[in-house]
mmCIF file of C-alpha atoms and ligand atoms in Angstrom:
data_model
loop_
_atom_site.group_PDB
_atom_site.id
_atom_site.type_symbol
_atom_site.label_atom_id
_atom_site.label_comp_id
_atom_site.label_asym_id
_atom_site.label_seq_id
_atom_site.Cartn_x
_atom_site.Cartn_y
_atom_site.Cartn_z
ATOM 1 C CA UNK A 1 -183.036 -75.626 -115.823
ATOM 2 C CA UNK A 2 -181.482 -78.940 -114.775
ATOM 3 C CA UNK A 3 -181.744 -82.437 -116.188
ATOM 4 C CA UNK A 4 -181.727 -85.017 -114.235
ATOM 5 C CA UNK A 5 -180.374 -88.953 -114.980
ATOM 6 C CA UNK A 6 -184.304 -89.972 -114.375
ATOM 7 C CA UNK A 7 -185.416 -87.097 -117.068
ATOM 8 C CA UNK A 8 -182.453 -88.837 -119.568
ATOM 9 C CA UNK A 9 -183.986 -91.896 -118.793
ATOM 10 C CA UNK A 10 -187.604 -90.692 -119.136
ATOM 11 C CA UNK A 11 -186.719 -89.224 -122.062
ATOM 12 C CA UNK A 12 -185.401 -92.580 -123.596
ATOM 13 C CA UNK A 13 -182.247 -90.386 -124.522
ATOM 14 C CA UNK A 14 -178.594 -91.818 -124.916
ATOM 15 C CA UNK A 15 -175.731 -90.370 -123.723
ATOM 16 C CA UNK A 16 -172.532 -91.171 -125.132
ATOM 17 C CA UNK A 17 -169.389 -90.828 -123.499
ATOM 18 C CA UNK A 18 -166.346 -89.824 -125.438
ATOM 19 C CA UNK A 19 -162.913 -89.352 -124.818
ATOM 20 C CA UNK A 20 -161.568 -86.056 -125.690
ATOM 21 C CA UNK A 21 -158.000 -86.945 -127.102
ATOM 22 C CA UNK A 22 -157.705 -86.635 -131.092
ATOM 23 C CA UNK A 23 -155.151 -89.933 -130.676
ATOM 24 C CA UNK A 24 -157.693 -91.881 -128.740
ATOM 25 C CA UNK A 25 -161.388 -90.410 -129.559
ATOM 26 C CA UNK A 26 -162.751 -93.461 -127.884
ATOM 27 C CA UNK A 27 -167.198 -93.720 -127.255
ATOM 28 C CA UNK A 28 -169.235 -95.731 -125.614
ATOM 29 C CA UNK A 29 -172.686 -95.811 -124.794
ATOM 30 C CA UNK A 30 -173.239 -94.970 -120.597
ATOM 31 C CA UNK A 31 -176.090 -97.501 -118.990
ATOM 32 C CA UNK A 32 -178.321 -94.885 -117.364
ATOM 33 C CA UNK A 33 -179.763 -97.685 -115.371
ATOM 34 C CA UNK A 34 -176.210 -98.044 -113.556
ATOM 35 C CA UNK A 35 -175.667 -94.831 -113.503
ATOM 36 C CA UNK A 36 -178.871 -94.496 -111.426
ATOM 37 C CA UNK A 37 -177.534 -97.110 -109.354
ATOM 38 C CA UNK A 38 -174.716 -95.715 -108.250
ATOM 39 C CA UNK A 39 -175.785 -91.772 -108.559
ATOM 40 C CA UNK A 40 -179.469 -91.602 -107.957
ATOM 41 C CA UNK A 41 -182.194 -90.410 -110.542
ATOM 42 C CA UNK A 42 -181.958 -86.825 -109.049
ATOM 43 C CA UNK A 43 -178.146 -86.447 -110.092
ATOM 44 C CA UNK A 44 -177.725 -84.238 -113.044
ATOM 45 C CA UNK A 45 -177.281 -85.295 -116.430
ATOM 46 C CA UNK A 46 -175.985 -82.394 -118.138
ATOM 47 C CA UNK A 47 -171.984 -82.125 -118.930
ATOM 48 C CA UNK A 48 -170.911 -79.930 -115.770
ATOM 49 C CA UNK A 49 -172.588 -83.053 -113.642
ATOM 50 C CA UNK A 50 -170.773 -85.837 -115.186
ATOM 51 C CA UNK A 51 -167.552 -84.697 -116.588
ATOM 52 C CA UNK A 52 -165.335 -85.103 -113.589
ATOM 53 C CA UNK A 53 -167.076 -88.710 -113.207
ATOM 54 C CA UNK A 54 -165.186 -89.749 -116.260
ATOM 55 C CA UNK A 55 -161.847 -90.143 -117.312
ATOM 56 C CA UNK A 56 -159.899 -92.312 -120.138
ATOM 57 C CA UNK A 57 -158.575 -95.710 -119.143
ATOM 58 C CA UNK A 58 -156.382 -96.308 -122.301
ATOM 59 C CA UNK A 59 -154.954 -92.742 -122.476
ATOM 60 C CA UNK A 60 -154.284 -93.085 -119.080
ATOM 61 C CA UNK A 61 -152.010 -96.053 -119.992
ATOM 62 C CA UNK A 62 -150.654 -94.839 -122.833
ATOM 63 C CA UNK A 63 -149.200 -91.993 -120.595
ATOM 64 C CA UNK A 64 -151.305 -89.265 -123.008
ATOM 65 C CA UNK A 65 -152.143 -86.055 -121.458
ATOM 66 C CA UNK A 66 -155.171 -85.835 -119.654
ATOM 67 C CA UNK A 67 -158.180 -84.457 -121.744
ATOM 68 C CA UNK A 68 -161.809 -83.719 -120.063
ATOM 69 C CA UNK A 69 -164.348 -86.482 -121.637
ATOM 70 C CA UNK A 70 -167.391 -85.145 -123.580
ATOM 71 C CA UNK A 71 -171.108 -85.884 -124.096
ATOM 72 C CA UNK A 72 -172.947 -86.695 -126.899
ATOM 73 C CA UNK A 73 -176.878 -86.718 -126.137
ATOM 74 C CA UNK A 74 -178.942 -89.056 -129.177
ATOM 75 C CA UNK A 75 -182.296 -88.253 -128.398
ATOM 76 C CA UNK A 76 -184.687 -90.790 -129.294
ATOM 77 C CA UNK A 77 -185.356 -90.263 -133.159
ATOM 78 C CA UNK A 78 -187.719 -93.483 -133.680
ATOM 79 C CA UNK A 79 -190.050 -92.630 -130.677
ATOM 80 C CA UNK A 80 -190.127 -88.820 -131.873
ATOM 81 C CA UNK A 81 -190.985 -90.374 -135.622
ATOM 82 C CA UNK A 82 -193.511 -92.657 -134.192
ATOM 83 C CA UNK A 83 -195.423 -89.653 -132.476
ATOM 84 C CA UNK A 84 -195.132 -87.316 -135.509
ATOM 85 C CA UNK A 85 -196.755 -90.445 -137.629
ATOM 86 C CA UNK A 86 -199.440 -91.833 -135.396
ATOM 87 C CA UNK A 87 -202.340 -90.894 -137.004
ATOM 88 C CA UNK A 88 -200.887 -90.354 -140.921
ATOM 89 C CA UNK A 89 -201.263 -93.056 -143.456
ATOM 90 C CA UNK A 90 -199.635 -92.398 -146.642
ATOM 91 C CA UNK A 91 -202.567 -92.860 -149.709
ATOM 92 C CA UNK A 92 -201.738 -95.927 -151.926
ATOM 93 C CA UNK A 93 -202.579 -95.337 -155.956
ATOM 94 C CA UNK A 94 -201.478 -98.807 -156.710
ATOM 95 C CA UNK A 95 -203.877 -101.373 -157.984
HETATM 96 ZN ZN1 LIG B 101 -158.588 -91.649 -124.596
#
């Protein structure tokens, strides 16, 4: 099964992209949205699609060896939570 960048989006997941060098270990959130833009919602979203996209700008200055980026996927706890919850109401003993 594939994923596309318009099922990410759909999904209201993030996707985190983070440099793979233990000196560097730099993340930053990727804009789906402009991602989108430039790749199209039917582009995949899943590591093999997006790895050779990125690459490190400060290890490249640095001169560090090259290391492959990787993904972190944070799927969207608070919508999940808000689904699990709708129709549960806690009971109040309080006076
Ligand atoms: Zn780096």
């Amino acid at each position: 099964m594939t994923k596309t960048l318009a099922d990410t989006l759909a999904a209201r997941e993030c996707l985190y992209v983070n440099c793979g060098h233990a000196m560097c270990c730099k993340s930053i959130k990727l804009d789906i949205h402009a991602l989108i833009d430039r790749l199209g919602p039917d582009h995949g979203s899943m590591h093999w699609d997006l790895v050779g996209l990125f690459g490190c700008s400060d290890c490249k200055a640095a001169g560090r060896d090259h290391r492959p980026v990787f993904f972190t996927c944070i799927p969207d706890y608070e919508g999940q939570q808000r689904k699990r919850n709708r129709e549960w109401e806690p009971t109040f003993d309080g006076e």
